[in-house]
Coordinates of C-alpha atoms in Angstrom, one line a residue:
M1 CA 91.2 97.4 56.7
S2 CA 88.7 98.1 54.0
Y3 CA 88.7 100.3 50.8
L4 CA 86.1 102.0 48.7
M5 CA 86.3 102.2 44.9
Y6 CA 84.8 105.3 43.3
L7 CA 84.1 105.5 39.5
R8 CA 82.9 108.5 37.6
K9 CA 82.7 109.4 34.0
S10 CA 84.1 112.6 32.6
R11 CA 83.2 114.5 29.4
A12 CA 86.3 113.1 27.8
D13 CA 85.2 109.6 28.7
K14 CA 81.9 110.1 26.9
E15 CA 83.7 111.3 23.8
A16 CA 86.0 108.3 23.9
E17 CA 83.0 106.0 24.1
A18 CA 81.5 107.7 21.1
R19 CA 84.8 106.8 19.2
G20 CA 84.2 103.1 20.2
E21 CA 86.8 102.8 23.0
G22 CA 84.5 100.8 25.2
E23 CA 82.4 101.5 28.3
T24 CA 84.4 103.7 30.6
L25 CA 83.3 102.6 34.1
A26 CA 83.8 98.9 33.2
R27 CA 87.4 99.7 32.0
H28 CA 88.2 101.7 35.1
E29 CA 86.7 99.1 37.4
Q30 CA 88.9 96.5 35.9
I31 CA 92.0 98.6 36.2
L32 CA 91.3 99.5 39.8
S33 CA 90.4 95.9 40.7
E34 CA 93.7 94.7 39.3
L35 CA 95.5 97.5 41.3
A36 CA 93.6 96.5 44.5
A37 CA 94.6 92.8 44.0
K38 CA 98.2 93.8 43.3
M39 CA 98.4 95.9 46.5
D40 CA 96.3 93.4 48.5
L41 CA 93.6 95.9 49.3
P42 CA 90.1 94.5 50.2
I43 CA 87.3 96.3 48.4
G44 CA 84.3 96.9 50.7
A45 CA 82.1 98.7 48.2
T46 CA 82.1 100.3 44.8
Y47 CA 80.3 103.5 44.0
K48 CA 79.5 104.4 40.4
E49 CA 78.5 108.0 39.6
I50 CA 76.3 107.9 36.6
V51 CA 75.1 111.5 36.7
S52 CA 77.2 114.4 35.3
G53 CA 77.6 117.2 37.8
E54 CA 80.1 120.0 38.3
T55 CA 79.4 120.3 42.0
I56 CA 79.2 117.9 44.9
S57 CA 75.6 118.8 45.5
S58 CA 74.7 117.3 42.1
R59 CA 76.5 114.0 42.7
P60 CA 74.7 111.8 45.2
K61 CA 77.4 109.1 45.3
M62 CA 80.1 111.6 46.0
Q63 CA 78.0 113.0 48.9
Q64 CA 77.7 109.5 50.3
L65 CA 81.4 108.9 49.9
L66 CA 82.3 112.1 51.8
I67 CA 79.9 111.3 54.7
E68 CA 81.5 107.8 55.1
V69 CA 85.0 109.1 54.8
M70 CA 84.3 111.8 57.5
Q71 CA 83.0 109.0 59.7
G72 CA 86.2 107.0 59.2
Q73 CA 84.5 104.0 57.6
W74 CA 87.2 103.5 54.9
D75 CA 91.0 103.2 55.1
G76 CA 91.3 104.5 51.6
V77 CA 89.5 105.3 48.4
L78 CA 90.6 104.0 45.0
V79 CA 90.0 106.3 42.1
M80 CA 91.4 106.6 38.6
E81 CA 92.5 110.2 39.0
I82 CA 92.4 112.9 41.7
E83 CA 90.3 115.0 39.3
R84 CA 87.4 112.4 39.5
L85 CA 86.8 113.4 43.2
A86 CA 86.3 117.2 42.8
R87 CA 86.1 119.6 39.9
G88 CA 83.8 122.1 41.6
D89 CA 84.6 125.5 43.1
T90 CA 87.1 126.2 45.9
K91 CA 84.5 125.4 48.5
D92 CA 83.9 121.9 47.1
Q93 CA 87.7 121.3 46.8
G94 CA 88.2 122.4 50.4
T95 CA 85.4 120.0 51.6
V96 CA 87.1 117.1 49.8
A97 CA 90.5 117.9 51.1
E98 CA 89.4 118.3 54.7
A99 CA 87.3 115.1 54.6
F100 CA 90.3 113.0 53.7
K101 CA 92.8 114.9 55.9
F102 CA 90.9 114.8 59.1
S103 CA 89.8 111.2 58.7
N104 CA 93.3 110.1 57.7
T105 CA 91.8 108.3 54.6
K106 CA 94.3 107.5 51.8
I107 CA 93.6 108.2 48.1
I108 CA 94.9 105.4 45.8
T109 CA 95.3 106.0 42.1
P110 CA 97.2 103.9 39.5
I111 CA 99.9 106.5 39.4
K112 CA 100.3 107.4 43.1
T113 CA 99.0 106.9 46.6
Y114 CA 98.3 110.1 48.5
D115 CA 98.7 110.1 52.3
P116 CA 96.8 113.1 53.8
L117 CA 99.1 113.2 56.8
N118 CA 102.1 113.6 54.5
E119 CA 102.8 117.3 54.0
Y120 CA 104.1 116.9 50.4
D121 CA 101.2 114.6 49.4
E122 CA 98.8 117.1 50.9
E123 CA 100.3 120.0 48.8
Y124 CA 100.3 117.8 45.6
F125 CA 96.7 116.8 46.3
E126 CA 95.5 120.4 46.6
F127 CA 97.5 121.4 43.6
N128 CA 95.9 118.7 41.5
L129 CA 92.4 119.8 42.6
F130 CA 93.3 123.4 41.6
M131 CA 94.6 122.4 38.2
S132 CA 91.6 120.1 37.7
R133 CA 89.2 123.1 38.3
R134 CA 91.3 125.3 36.0
E135 CA 91.2 122.6 33.3
Y136 CA 87.4 122.2 33.7
K137 CA 86.9 126.0 33.2
T138 CA 89.1 126.0 30.1
I139 CA 87.2 123.1 28.6
N140 CA 83.8 124.6 29.5
R141 CA 84.8 127.9 27.9
R142 CA 85.8 126.1 24.7
I143 CA 82.6 124.2 24.6
Q144 CA 80.5 127.3 25.2
R145 CA 82.3 129.2 22.4
G146 CA 81.6 126.2 20.1
R147 CA 77.9 126.2 21.1
V148 CA 77.6 130.0 20.6
A149 CA 79.3 129.7 17.2
A150 CA 77.0 126.8 16.2
F151 CA 73.9 128.8 17.4
Q152 CA 74.9 131.9 15.4
D153 CA 75.4 129.7 12.4
G154 CA 71.8 128.4 12.6
W155 CA 72.5 124.9 13.9
Y156 CA 70.0 123.6 16.4
I157 CA 71.9 123.2 19.8
A158 CA 69.1 122.4 22.2
G159 CA 68.9 118.9 23.7
T160 CA 65.4 117.9 22.4
A161 CA 63.3 119.1 19.5
P162 CA 60.1 121.0 20.2
Y163 CA 56.7 119.5 19.5
G164 CA 56.2 119.5 15.7
Y165 CA 59.9 118.8 14.9
E166 CA 62.4 116.0 15.1
K167 CA 66.1 116.6 15.7
I168 CA 68.4 115.2 12.9
K169 CA 72.0 115.4 11.7
R170 CA 72.5 114.8 8.0
K171 CA 75.6 113.3 6.6
G172 CA 78.2 116.0 6.0
D173 CA 76.6 118.6 8.3
K174 CA 78.6 120.2 11.1
G175 CA 75.6 120.3 13.5
Y176 CA 72.0 119.3 14.1
T177 CA 68.9 120.7 12.4
L178 CA 65.1 120.1 12.6
D179 CA 62.7 118.3 10.3
I180 CA 59.0 118.9 10.4
V181 CA 56.8 116.1 11.8
D182 CA 53.7 116.5 9.6
N183 CA 51.0 115.3 12.0
E184 CA 52.4 117.3 14.9
A185 CA 52.9 120.4 12.7
Q186 CA 49.2 120.3 11.9
V187 CA 48.4 120.5 15.6
V188 CA 50.8 123.4 16.0
R189 CA 49.1 125.3 13.2
M190 CA 45.7 124.6 14.7
I191 CA 46.9 126.0 18.1
Y192 CA 48.1 129.2 16.5
D193 CA 45.0 129.6 14.3
L194 CA 42.6 129.2 17.2
Y195 CA 44.7 131.6 19.3
T196 CA 45.2 134.3 16.7
H197 CA 42.2 134.1 14.4
G198 CA 39.7 131.9 16.2
E199 CA 36.9 129.7 15.0
L200 CA 34.0 130.7 12.7
Q201 CA 30.7 131.0 14.5
D202 CA 27.2 130.5 13.1
D203 CA 26.6 134.3 13.0
G204 CA 29.7 134.7 10.7
S205 CA 32.0 136.1 13.5
Y206 CA 35.2 134.5 14.8
L207 CA 35.6 133.4 18.4
R208 CA 39.2 133.5 19.6
F209 CA 40.4 130.7 22.0
G210 CA 42.5 131.1 25.1
S211 CA 45.1 128.5 26.2
Y212 CA 42.6 126.7 28.5
Q213 CA 40.0 126.5 25.7
I214 CA 42.7 125.2 23.2
K215 CA 43.9 122.5 25.6
D216 CA 40.2 121.4 26.1
R217 CA 39.7 121.2 22.4
L218 CA 42.9 119.1 21.9
N219 CA 41.9 116.8 24.7
D220 CA 38.3 116.5 23.4
L221 CA 39.8 115.4 20.0
H222 CA 41.9 112.8 21.8
I223 CA 45.1 114.4 20.4
Q224 CA 48.0 113.2 22.6
S225 CA 50.9 115.4 23.5
R226 CA 54.4 114.1 22.8
S227 CA 54.6 112.5 26.2
G228 CA 51.3 110.7 25.6
S229 CA 49.5 112.6 28.4
T230 CA 46.7 115.1 28.1
W231 CA 47.4 118.7 27.2
S232 CA 47.8 121.5 29.7
A233 CA 47.3 125.3 29.4
A234 CA 51.0 125.8 30.3
T235 CA 52.1 123.6 27.4
I236 CA 50.0 125.6 25.0
I237 CA 51.5 128.8 26.2
D238 CA 55.0 127.4 25.8
I239 CA 54.2 126.5 22.2
L240 CA 52.8 129.9 21.5
R241 CA 55.9 131.7 22.8
N242 CA 58.5 129.4 21.1
P243 CA 60.1 131.2 18.1
A244 CA 61.2 127.9 16.6
Y245 CA 57.8 127.6 14.9
A246 CA 58.6 130.7 13.0
G247 CA 62.0 129.3 12.0
Y248 CA 64.1 131.0 14.8
Q249 CA 66.1 129.5 17.7
R250 CA 66.8 131.2 21.0
W251 CA 69.8 131.4 23.3
S252 CA 69.6 131.5 27.2
W253 CA 65.8 131.6 27.2
R254 CA 65.9 130.0 30.7
K255 CA 69.4 130.8 31.9
V256 CA 70.2 129.5 35.4
Q257 CA 70.4 132.2 38.0
K258 CA 71.9 131.6 41.5
K259 CA 71.0 133.5 44.6
L260 CA 72.2 133.2 48.2
V261 CA 69.0 132.8 50.4
G262 CA 69.3 132.0 54.1
G263 CA 72.9 130.9 53.6
N264 CA 72.0 128.4 50.8
I265 CA 72.5 128.8 47.1
V266 CA 69.1 128.7 45.4
E267 CA 68.9 128.2 41.6
S268 CA 66.1 129.5 39.4
R269 CA 65.4 129.4 35.6
P270 CA 63.1 132.4 34.8
K271 CA 61.8 132.6 31.2
N272 CA 63.2 135.5 29.2
D273 CA 61.5 136.2 25.8
D274 CA 64.0 139.0 25.1
C275 CA 66.9 136.5 24.8
P276 CA 69.0 136.5 21.6
K277 CA 67.4 134.8 18.5
V278 CA 68.8 133.8 15.1
K279 CA 67.3 132.3 12.0
G280 CA 67.7 128.5 12.2
R281 CA 68.6 126.0 9.4
F282 CA 65.2 124.5 9.5
E283 CA 61.8 125.2 7.9
A284 CA 59.2 127.3 9.8
I285 CA 55.7 125.8 10.6
I286 CA 54.0 129.2 10.8
T287 CA 54.7 132.7 9.4
D288 CA 56.6 135.5 11.2
E289 CA 53.4 137.6 11.1
Q290 CA 51.3 135.0 12.9
F291 CA 54.0 134.4 15.6
E292 CA 54.2 138.1 16.3
L293 CA 50.4 138.4 16.4
A294 CA 50.3 135.6 19.0
Q295 CA 52.9 137.4 21.1
K296 CA 50.9 140.7 21.0
I297 CA 47.7 138.8 22.1
R298 CA 49.6 137.0 24.8
E299 CA 51.3 140.0 26.2
G300 CA 48.1 142.0 26.1
K301 CA 46.3 139.7 28.5
P302 CA 46.4 140.8 32.1
T303 CA 48.7 138.9 34.4
P304 CA 47.0 137.8 37.7
I305 CA 48.6 139.7 40.6
R306 CA 48.5 138.1 44.1
S307 CA 48.3 140.6 46.9
T308 CA 50.1 138.3 49.2
N309 CA 52.2 135.1 49.1
A310 CA 50.8 133.9 52.4
L311 CA 48.7 130.8 52.5
Q312 CA 45.0 131.7 52.3
N313 CA 43.4 128.3 52.1
P314 CA 43.4 126.2 55.4
L315 CA 42.4 123.2 53.4
S316 CA 45.1 123.6 50.8
G317 CA 46.4 120.2 49.5
L318 CA 43.7 118.2 51.3
V319 CA 40.3 118.4 49.5
Y320 CA 39.8 116.5 46.2
C321 CA 36.9 116.5 43.8
E322 CA 35.1 113.2 44.2
K323 CA 33.9 113.3 40.5
C324 CA 37.2 113.8 38.7
G325 CA 39.9 113.5 41.4
T326 CA 41.3 117.0 40.9
L327 CA 42.7 118.9 43.9
M328 CA 40.2 121.6 44.7
T329 CA 41.3 125.2 45.0
R330 CA 40.2 128.4 46.9
Q331 CA 38.6 131.1 44.8
P332 CA 36.9 134.4 45.9
S333 CA 33.1 134.3 45.2
N334 CA 31.6 136.6 42.6
T335 CA 28.8 137.6 45.0
K336 CA 28.6 140.9 46.8
D337 CA 29.9 139.3 50.0
H338 CA 33.1 138.1 48.2
Y339 CA 33.4 135.1 50.6
P340 CA 35.9 132.5 49.3
V341 CA 34.6 129.2 47.9
L342 CA 36.3 125.8 47.3
R343 CA 35.9 124.8 43.6
C344 CA 37.1 122.1 41.2
P345 CA 39.5 123.8 38.7
N346 CA 38.6 121.2 36.0
S347 CA 36.5 123.1 33.5
K348 CA 34.8 119.9 32.3
C349 CA 33.8 118.8 35.8
T350 CA 30.2 119.4 37.1
N351 CA 31.0 119.3 40.8
I352 CA 29.5 122.4 42.4
S353 CA 31.5 124.8 44.7
A354 CA 30.6 125.6 48.3
P355 CA 31.7 128.2 50.8
L356 CA 35.1 127.4 52.3
Y357 CA 34.0 128.2 55.8
L358 CA 31.1 125.8 55.5
I359 CA 33.4 123.0 54.4
E360 CA 35.8 123.7 57.3
Q361 CA 32.9 123.7 59.7
K362 CA 31.6 120.3 58.6
L363 CA 35.1 118.9 58.5
I364 CA 35.8 119.8 62.2
E365 CA 32.4 118.5 63.2
G366 CA 33.1 115.3 61.4
L367 CA 36.5 114.9 63.1
A368 CA 34.9 115.2 66.5
E369 CA 32.2 112.6 65.7
W370 CA 34.8 110.2 64.1
A371 CA 37.1 110.4 67.2
D372 CA 34.3 109.3 69.5
E373 CA 33.2 106.5 67.2
Y374 CA 36.8 105.3 66.7
E375 CA 37.3 105.0 70.5
L376 CA 33.9 103.2 70.9
N377 CA 34.8 100.6 68.3
W378 CA 37.4 99.1 70.7
P379 CA 36.5 96.9 73.6
K380 CA 37.0 98.9 76.8
K381 CA 39.5 96.4 78.2
D382 CA 41.6 96.6 75.0
W383 CA 41.5 100.4 75.2
E384 CA 42.6 100.5 78.9
D385 CA 45.2 97.8 78.6
T386 CA 47.1 98.9 75.5
E387 CA 50.4 99.8 77.3
I388 CA 50.3 96.6 79.3
S389 CA 49.5 94.4 76.3
T390 CA 52.3 96.0 74.3
A391 CA 54.8 95.2 77.0
T392 CA 53.4 91.6 77.2
Y393 CA 53.7 91.0 73.5
Q394 CA 57.2 92.5 73.4
H395 CA 58.2 90.0 76.1
S396 CA 56.7 87.1 74.2
V397 CA 58.4 88.2 70.9
D398 CA 61.8 88.4 72.7
S399 CA 61.2 85.0 74.3
M400 CA 60.2 83.4 71.0
Q401 CA 63.1 85.0 69.2
G402 CA 65.5 83.5 71.8
K403 CA 63.9 80.1 71.3
L404 CA 64.4 80.4 67.6
D405 CA 68.1 81.4 68.0
T406 CA 68.6 78.4 70.3
I407 CA 67.1 76.0 67.7
T408 CA 69.2 77.5 65.0
K409 CA 72.4 77.0 67.1
Q410 CA 71.3 73.4 67.8
L411 CA 70.8 72.7 64.1
S412 CA 74.3 74.1 63.4
A413 CA 75.7 72.0 66.2
A414 CA 74.1 68.9 64.7
Y415 CA 76.0 69.4 61.4
D416 CA 79.3 69.9 63.4
L417 CA 78.7 66.6 65.3
L418 CA 78.1 64.8 62.0
E419 CA 81.3 66.2 60.6
Q420 CA 83.2 65.1 63.8
G421 CA 81.8 61.6 63.5
I422 CA 80.0 61.8 66.8
Y423 CA 76.6 61.5 65.1
T424 CA 75.9 58.7 62.6
L425 CA 74.1 59.7 59.5
Q426 CA 70.8 58.2 60.7
I427 CA 71.0 60.0 64.1
F428 CA 71.8 63.3 62.3
Q429 CA 68.8 63.0 59.9
E430 CA 66.5 62.3 62.8
R431 CA 67.9 65.1 64.9
R432 CA 67.8 67.5 61.9
S433 CA 64.2 66.6 61.1
T434 CA 63.1 67.3 64.7
L435 CA 64.9 70.6 64.9
E436 CA 63.6 71.8 61.5
N437 CA 60.1 71.1 62.5
Q438 CA 60.6 72.9 65.7
K439 CA 62.1 75.8 63.8
E440 CA 59.2 76.0 61.4
E441 CA 56.7 76.0 64.2
T442 CA 58.6 78.7 66.2
E443 CA 58.9 80.9 63.1
T444 CA 55.2 80.7 62.5
E445 CA 54.5 81.6 66.1
L446 CA 57.0 84.4 66.0
Q447 CA 55.3 85.9 63.0
R448 CA 51.9 85.8 64.8
L449 CA 53.3 87.4 67.9
N450 CA 55.0 90.2 65.8
R451 CA 51.7 90.9 64.1
E452 CA 50.0 91.1 67.5
L453 CA 52.8 93.4 68.8
E454 CA 52.3 95.7 65.8
I455 CA 48.6 95.9 66.4
S456 CA 49.2 96.7 70.1
Q457 CA 51.8 99.3 69.3
A458 CA 49.5 101.0 66.8
R459 CA 46.7 101.1 69.4
A460 CA 49.1 102.5 72.0
R461 CA 50.1 105.3 69.5
A462 CA 46.5 106.0 68.7
K463 CA 45.7 106.3 72.4
R464 CA 48.8 108.2 73.3
E465 CA 49.2 110.5 70.3
F466 CA 46.6 110.4 67.5
L467 CA 43.3 110.8 69.3
P468 CA 44.6 113.5 71.6
T469 CA 45.9 115.4 68.6
I470 CA 42.5 115.2 66.9
R471 CA 40.7 116.4 70.0
H472 CA 43.1 119.3 70.4
I473 CA 42.4 120.4 66.8
V474 CA 38.6 120.2 67.4
D475 CA 39.0 122.2 70.6
T476 CA 41.3 124.9 69.3
Y477 CA 40.7 125.2 65.5
W478 CA 38.4 128.2 65.6
T479 CA 40.6 130.1 68.0
I480 CA 43.6 130.1 65.6
D481 CA 44.0 132.9 63.1
D482 CA 47.1 131.7 61.3
V483 CA 45.9 129.8 58.1
F484 CA 49.3 128.0 57.8
V485 CA 49.0 126.7 61.3
K486 CA 45.5 125.4 60.6
N487 CA 46.6 123.7 57.4
T488 CA 49.6 122.1 59.1
M489 CA 47.3 120.8 62.0
L490 CA 44.8 119.2 59.6
K491 CA 47.5 117.6 57.4
E492 CA 49.0 116.0 60.5
V493 CA 45.8 113.9 61.0
L494 CA 44.3 113.7 57.5
E495 CA 45.5 112.0 54.3
K496 CA 42.9 113.7 52.1
V497 CA 39.2 114.7 51.9
D498 CA 36.8 113.8 49.1
Y499 CA 34.1 116.5 48.3
L500 CA 30.9 116.2 46.3
K501 CA 28.0 118.6 45.6
T502 CA 25.4 117.9 42.9
E503 CA 22.7 120.5 43.6
R504 CA 23.0 124.3 43.8
N505 CA 21.7 126.2 46.8
K506 CA 18.6 128.1 46.4
K507 CA 18.6 131.9 46.8
G508 CA 19.3 132.8 50.4
G509 CA 20.4 129.3 51.3
R510 CA 24.2 129.9 51.3
G511 CA 24.5 128.2 54.8
N512 CA 22.8 125.0 53.6
A513 CA 25.5 122.3 53.6
N514 CA 24.0 120.2 50.9
F515 CA 27.3 118.5 50.1
S516 CA 29.1 115.4 51.2
I517 CA 32.7 115.1 52.4
Y518 CA 34.6 111.9 53.2
F519 CA 37.9 112.2 55.0
Y520 CA 40.7 109.7 55.3
P521 CA 42.5 110.0 58.8
R522 CA 46.1 109.2 59.2
V523 CA 45.1 106.6 61.8
P524 CA 47.9 104.2 62.9
K525 CA 47.4 101.0 60.9
F526 CA 46.6 97.7 62.7

């Protein structure tokens, strides 16, 4: 008989902690431990849910609990209240109810023990789950009404402050507001100035910057983002489209949308610039006019349209720039042939692009040469006898493990003989010393044999699986039209590929492979 203790915080618990009522999980664990001791219930494990989630899918410990309950691992689960198990939708509640009912697992609370095979307990259990869900919806509606009211009143309700501000709550205020962080605000003003007005040139004209040029300027000036990392173009765009810098706050800018795709619920958070906005109770960093100008410029830029979502790069996710370490990307060439090239997307990197087909060709040729060299590096006897040597080493490991088990039992028996008075202390010490020396020698030899076994197994895998896979790729690669299949095949045998090209091809020399590639095979380690 073994029981599981499940602990989870609710929103009310967090509010109680804020009032100084102590740490919730610790209090609940003490109460349930006292209950278990009183009922003489052995606790086999304790699961603490430290994440807040409405559904089972967002609570990993609850998922683990349900799996183990369905497998019949526990005789019962101790929990403070039925509501701690499920507050999700009808589907989640049904999952919980069925798991406990069909596995005949009891639910023990400080108030009542629920037997899933008892008809009245089952009805009471399902009723409690229903009321828990109803209570959750009522509380959630009240909270959302409060958030909407605070938003409309100008209080800042988002979790974190945007770059350039800090979130504060002054004494006597009902809600939070924002204070300007001077050094960050200067960076925000510079971003908007470069984007909307530009930088004065020697000829008296102004050159406007795009998001990529702005992020390069900030990184060149060694200005760190709030996270301490380098700036990205996406971060610049988010700053340019955030109305907080003009003194406004937005509601439901990235509202969660749920769709049923292939029988699964998929969540997305699309950006919606037409969401409701109100004037906030904080000072603006830029003017309304500059913010509106930035939106007109941003919306006036063409959005890249992909003609297809299908994978077009057979080397996707594999080839890295040897100079800067950036993952290289496919791009159509600007020549009249429009053949695709592989290029480093880092605008500061000087690595030169090359035709994609040429890199593919050299990679396949390199794989063929590597496979031959890899096989030649082994002595012929080792190559031919891999399966035999693996079986031999496995037998030796099993034999040595058996010897170690015997010595361990003999050592334990020596202690028993000492306690029974059959061994004198001197005889016991001599016997123990001998056995411990034998044990140490046996353990050392067992480690050596295990290492040899791992090497032999790796060689067997290479002979049986890895090299045949590489040779299959080399033989069939150019007969396959599906780019995704090609990419999958290469990722099966390659960790990554480093690419370097320092000199441009001369006119008419497109087929000159004056670049170097170094690939890292997923060869079995030994």
